[in-house]
Short mmCIF file of C-alpha atoms in Angstrom, two decimals:
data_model
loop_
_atom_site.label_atom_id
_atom_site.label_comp_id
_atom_site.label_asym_id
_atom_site.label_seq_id
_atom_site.Cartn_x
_atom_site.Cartn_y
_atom_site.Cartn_z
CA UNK A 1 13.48 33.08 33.83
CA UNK A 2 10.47 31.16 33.78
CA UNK A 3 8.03 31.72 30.60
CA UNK A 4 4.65 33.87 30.84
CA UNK A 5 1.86 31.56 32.15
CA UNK A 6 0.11 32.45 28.90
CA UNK A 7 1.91 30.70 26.89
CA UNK A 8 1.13 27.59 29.14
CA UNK A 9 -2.20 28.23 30.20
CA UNK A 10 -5.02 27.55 27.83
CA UNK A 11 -8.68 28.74 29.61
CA UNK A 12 -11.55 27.35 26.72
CA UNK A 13 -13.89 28.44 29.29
CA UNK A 14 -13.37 31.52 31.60
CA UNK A 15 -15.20 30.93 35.46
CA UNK A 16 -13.85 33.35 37.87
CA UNK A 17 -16.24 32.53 40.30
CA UNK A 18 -15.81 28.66 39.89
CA UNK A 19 -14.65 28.01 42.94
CA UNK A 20 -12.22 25.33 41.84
CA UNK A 21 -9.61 24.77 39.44
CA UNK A 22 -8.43 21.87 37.52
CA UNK A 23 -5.02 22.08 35.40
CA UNK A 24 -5.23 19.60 32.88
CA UNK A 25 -2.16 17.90 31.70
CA UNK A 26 -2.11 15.97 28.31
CA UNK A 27 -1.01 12.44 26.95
CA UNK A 28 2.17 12.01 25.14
CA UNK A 29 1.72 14.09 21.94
CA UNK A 30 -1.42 15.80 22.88
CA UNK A 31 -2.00 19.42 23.42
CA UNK A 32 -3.90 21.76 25.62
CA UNK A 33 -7.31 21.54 23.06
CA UNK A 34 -7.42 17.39 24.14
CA UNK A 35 -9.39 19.27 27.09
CA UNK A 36 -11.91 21.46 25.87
CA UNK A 37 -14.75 18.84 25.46
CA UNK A 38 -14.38 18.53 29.39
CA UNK A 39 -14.26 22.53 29.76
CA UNK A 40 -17.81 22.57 28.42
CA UNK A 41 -19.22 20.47 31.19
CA UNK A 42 -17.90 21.52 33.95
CA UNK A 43 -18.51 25.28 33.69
CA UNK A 44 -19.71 27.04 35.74
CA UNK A 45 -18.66 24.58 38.58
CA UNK A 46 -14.98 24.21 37.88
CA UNK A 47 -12.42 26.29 35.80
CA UNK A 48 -10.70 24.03 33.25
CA UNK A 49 -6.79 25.52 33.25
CA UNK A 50 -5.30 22.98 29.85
CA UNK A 51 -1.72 22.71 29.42
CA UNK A 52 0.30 23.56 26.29
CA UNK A 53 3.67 21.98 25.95
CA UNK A 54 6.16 23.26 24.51
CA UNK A 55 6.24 22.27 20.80
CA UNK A 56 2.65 22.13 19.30
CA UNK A 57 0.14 23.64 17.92
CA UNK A 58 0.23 27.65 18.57
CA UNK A 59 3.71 26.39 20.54
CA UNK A 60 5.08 24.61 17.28
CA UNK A 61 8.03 26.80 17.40
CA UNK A 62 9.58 26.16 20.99
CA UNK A 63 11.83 23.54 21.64
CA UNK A 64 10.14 20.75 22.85
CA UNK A 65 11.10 19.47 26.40
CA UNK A 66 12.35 15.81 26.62
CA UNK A 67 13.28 15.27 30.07
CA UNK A 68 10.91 14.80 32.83
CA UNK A 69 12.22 16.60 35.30
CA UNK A 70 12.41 20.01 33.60
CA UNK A 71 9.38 19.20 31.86
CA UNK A 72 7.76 18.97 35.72
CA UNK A 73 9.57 21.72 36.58
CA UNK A 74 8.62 24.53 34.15
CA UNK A 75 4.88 23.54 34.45
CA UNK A 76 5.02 24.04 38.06
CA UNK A 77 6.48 27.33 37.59
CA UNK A 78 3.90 28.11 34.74
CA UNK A 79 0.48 26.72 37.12
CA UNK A 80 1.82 28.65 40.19
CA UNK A 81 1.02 32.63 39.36
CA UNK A 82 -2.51 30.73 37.06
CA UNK A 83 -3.86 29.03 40.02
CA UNK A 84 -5.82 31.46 42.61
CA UNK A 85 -8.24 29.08 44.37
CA UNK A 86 -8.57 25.68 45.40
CA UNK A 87 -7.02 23.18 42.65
CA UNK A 88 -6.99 20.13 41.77
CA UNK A 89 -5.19 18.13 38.83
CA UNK A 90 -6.09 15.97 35.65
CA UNK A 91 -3.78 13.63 33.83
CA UNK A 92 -4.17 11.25 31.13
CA UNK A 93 -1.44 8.67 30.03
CA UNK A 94 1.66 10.71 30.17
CA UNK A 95 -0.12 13.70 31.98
CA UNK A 96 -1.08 11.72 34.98
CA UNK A 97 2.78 10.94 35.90
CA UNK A 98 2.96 14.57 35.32
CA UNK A 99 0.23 15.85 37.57
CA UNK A 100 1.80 13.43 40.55
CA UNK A 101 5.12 15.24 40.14
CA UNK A 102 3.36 18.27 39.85
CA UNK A 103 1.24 17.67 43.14
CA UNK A 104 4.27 16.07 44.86
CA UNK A 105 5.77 19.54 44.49
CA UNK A 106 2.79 21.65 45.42
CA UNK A 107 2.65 19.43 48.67
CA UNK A 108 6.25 19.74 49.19
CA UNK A 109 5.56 23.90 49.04
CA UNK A 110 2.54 23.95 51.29
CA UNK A 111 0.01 24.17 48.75
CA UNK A 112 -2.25 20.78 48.36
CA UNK A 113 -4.39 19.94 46.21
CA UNK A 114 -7.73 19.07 46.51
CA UNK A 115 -6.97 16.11 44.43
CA UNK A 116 -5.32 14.16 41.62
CA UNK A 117 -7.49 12.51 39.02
CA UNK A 118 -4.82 9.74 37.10
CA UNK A 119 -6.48 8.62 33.80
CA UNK A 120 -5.20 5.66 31.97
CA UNK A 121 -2.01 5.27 33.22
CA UNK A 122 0.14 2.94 35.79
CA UNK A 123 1.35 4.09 38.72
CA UNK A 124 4.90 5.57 39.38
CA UNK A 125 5.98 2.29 41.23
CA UNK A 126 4.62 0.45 38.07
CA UNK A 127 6.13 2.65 35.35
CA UNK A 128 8.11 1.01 32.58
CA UNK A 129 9.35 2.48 28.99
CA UNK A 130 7.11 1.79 26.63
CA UNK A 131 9.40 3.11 23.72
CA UNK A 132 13.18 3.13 23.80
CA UNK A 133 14.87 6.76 23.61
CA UNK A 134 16.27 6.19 20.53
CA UNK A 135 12.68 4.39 18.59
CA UNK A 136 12.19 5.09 15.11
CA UNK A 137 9.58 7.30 13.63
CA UNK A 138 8.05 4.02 12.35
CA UNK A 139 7.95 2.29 16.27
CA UNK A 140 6.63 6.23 16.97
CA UNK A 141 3.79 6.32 14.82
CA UNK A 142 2.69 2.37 15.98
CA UNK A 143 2.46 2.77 19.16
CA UNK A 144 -0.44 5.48 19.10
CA UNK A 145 -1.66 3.74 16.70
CA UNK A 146 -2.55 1.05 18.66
CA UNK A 147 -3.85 3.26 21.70
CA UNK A 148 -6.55 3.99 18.89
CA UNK A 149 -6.29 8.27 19.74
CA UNK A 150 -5.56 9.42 16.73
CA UNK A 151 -7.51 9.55 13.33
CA UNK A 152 -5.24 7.72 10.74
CA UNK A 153 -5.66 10.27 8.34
CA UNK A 154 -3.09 12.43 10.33
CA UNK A 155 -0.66 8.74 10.54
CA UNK A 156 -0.99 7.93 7.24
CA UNK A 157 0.45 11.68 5.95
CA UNK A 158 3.80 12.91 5.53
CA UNK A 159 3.24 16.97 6.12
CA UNK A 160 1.28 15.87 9.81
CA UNK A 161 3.64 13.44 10.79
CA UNK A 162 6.22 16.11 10.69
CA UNK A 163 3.82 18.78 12.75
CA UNK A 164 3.82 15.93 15.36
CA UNK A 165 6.28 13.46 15.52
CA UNK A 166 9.03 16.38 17.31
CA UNK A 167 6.59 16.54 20.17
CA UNK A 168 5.74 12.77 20.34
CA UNK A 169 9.52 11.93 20.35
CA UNK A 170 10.00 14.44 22.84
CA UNK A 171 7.36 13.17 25.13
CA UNK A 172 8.17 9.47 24.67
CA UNK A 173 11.92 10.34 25.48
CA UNK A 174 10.89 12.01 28.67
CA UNK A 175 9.36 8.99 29.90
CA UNK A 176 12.25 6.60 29.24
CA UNK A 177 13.74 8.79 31.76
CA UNK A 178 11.47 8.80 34.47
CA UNK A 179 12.16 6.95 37.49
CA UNK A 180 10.12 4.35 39.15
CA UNK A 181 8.94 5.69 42.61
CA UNK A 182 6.64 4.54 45.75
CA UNK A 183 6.39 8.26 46.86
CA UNK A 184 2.51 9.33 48.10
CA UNK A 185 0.61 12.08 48.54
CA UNK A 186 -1.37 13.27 51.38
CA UNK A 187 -4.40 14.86 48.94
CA UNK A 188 -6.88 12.12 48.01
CA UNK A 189 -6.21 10.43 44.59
CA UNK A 190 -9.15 9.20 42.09
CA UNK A 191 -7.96 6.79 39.48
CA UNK A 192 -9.61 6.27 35.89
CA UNK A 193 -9.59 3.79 33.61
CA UNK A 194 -10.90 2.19 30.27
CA UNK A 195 -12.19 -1.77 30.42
CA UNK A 196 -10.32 -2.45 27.65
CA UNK A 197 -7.32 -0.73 27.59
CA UNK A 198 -4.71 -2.63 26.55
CA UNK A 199 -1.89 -0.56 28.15
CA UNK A 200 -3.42 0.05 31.70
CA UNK A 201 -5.16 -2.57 33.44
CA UNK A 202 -8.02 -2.49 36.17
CA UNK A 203 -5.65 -3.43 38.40
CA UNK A 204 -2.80 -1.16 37.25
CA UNK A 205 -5.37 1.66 37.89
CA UNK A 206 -6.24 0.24 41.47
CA UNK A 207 -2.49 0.60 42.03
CA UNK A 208 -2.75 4.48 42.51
CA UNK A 209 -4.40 3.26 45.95
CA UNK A 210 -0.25 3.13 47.21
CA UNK A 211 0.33 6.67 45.96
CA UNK A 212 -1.74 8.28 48.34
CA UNK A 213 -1.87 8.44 52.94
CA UNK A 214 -5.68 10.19 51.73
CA UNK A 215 -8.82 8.72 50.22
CA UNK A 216 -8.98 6.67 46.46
CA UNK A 217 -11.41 6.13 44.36
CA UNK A 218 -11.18 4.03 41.49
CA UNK A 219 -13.81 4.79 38.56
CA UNK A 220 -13.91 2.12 35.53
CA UNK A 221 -15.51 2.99 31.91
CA UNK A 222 -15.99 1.07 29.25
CA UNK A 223 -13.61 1.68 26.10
CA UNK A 224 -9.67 1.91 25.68
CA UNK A 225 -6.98 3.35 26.12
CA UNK A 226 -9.09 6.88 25.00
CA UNK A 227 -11.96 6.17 26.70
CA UNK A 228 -12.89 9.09 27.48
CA UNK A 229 -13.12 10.74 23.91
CA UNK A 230 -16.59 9.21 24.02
CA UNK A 231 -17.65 9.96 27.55
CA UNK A 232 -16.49 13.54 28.51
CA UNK A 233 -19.54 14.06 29.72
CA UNK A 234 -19.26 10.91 32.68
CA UNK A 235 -15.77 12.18 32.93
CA UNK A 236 -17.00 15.50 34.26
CA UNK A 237 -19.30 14.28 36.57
CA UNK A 238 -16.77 12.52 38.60
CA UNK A 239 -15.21 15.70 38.52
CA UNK A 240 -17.10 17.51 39.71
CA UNK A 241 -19.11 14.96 42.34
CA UNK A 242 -15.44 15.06 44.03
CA UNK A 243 -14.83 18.35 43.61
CA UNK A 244 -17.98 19.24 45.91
CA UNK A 245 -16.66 16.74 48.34
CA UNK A 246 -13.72 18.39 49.04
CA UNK A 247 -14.10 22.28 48.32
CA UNK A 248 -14.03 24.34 51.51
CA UNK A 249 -17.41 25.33 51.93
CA UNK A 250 -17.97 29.36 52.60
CA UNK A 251 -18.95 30.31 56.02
#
């Protein structure tokens, strides 16, 4: 039985008559809250529907998900009954492979989105593991380090590396499962990317170009691998300039 879309679905700003949607999906150890400095800005125009994971935060008590495919799976069963107008879908890092799946799916039932926004991540034809299955919480707590995401207060302590290292190694596992593909989708795709991230490159980002028989549109910031912690704001207008272009008009 699939769970309750509550549990799933975090709304930080309610707009019924927004008339689209965007389901955010999170990085690799992030949670649904990553997304509420981009709720603010694009109410009233679009309705921010955030992820939660199993495994943090208010979810600290479910099992955490480490492989991909049920991972992609029981979001898609938690988005469908949440999502009641046009939609499209954010990812960042980890979250944009997610959203692809996620679209992939949607296509495959009929239901397409208006688009996929793919933040600061390569392409599923370009995906490699970062982080064997089996890294150490040591080789864990580096590697975000060095996307620069997280305040080191919360890497440096012992009681918050064990509120988020579960869900980190969970996520990181279900990525060094993932399998490489050239699939595309038919909705238009709109890549984003930091100048100086050291994991995703400009052209890595341009990449998303072969994952889609629509439009792309490739928007560059400057800033790494989190960007967009700084520039929510420039995030949302993208959002929403491409949202306009493509939301069925009434009458």
């Amino acid at each position: 039985m699939a769970d309750a879309p509550s549990r799933w679905i975090r709304r930080y700003r309610t707009a019924p008559d927004a008339p689209v949607q965007l389901v955010c999906l999170p990085h690799a150890g992030g949670a649904a809250s990553y997304y509420r400095p981009l709720a603010l800005p694009l109410f009233p125009e679009v309705e921010v529907l955030a992820v939660q994971y199993p495994g943090r935060q208010d979810r600290y008590n479910d099992p955490c998900i480490d492989d991909f495919e049920e991972l992609t799976e029981r979001t898609l069963d938690a988005i469908r009954p949440a999502i009641d107008r046009p939609v499209a879908l954010f990812g960042h890092s980890m979250g944009s492979l997610l959203a692809f799946e996620v679209a992939r799916r949607l296509e495959a039932e009929g239901t397409e989105p208006l688009a996929l926004f793919a933040s600061a991540k390569r392409p599923p034809s370009r995906h490699h593991i970062e982080l064997p299955r089996q890294a150490t919480d040591e080789e864990l707590i580096s590697e975000i380090a060095a996307l620069d995401g997280t305040e080191e207060r919360l890497l440096v302590s012992e009681d918050m590396r064990l509120l988020f290292l579960p869900a980190l190694r969970a996520d990181y596992t279900a990525l060094a499962v993932y399998r490489p593909t050239d699939a595309r989708l038919a909705c238009p795709v709109v890549a984003l990317v930091g100048d100086d991230d050291e994991r995703v490159s400009v052209d890595d980002a341009a990449a998303w170009e072969h994952h889609t028989t629509g439009p792309f549109d490739l928007n560059v910031f400057s800033g790494g691998h989190f960007y967009l912690n700084d520039q929510w704001e420039d995030v949302a207008a993208v959002i929403k300039r491409r949202a306009a272009d493509l939301v069925p008009q009434k009458g």
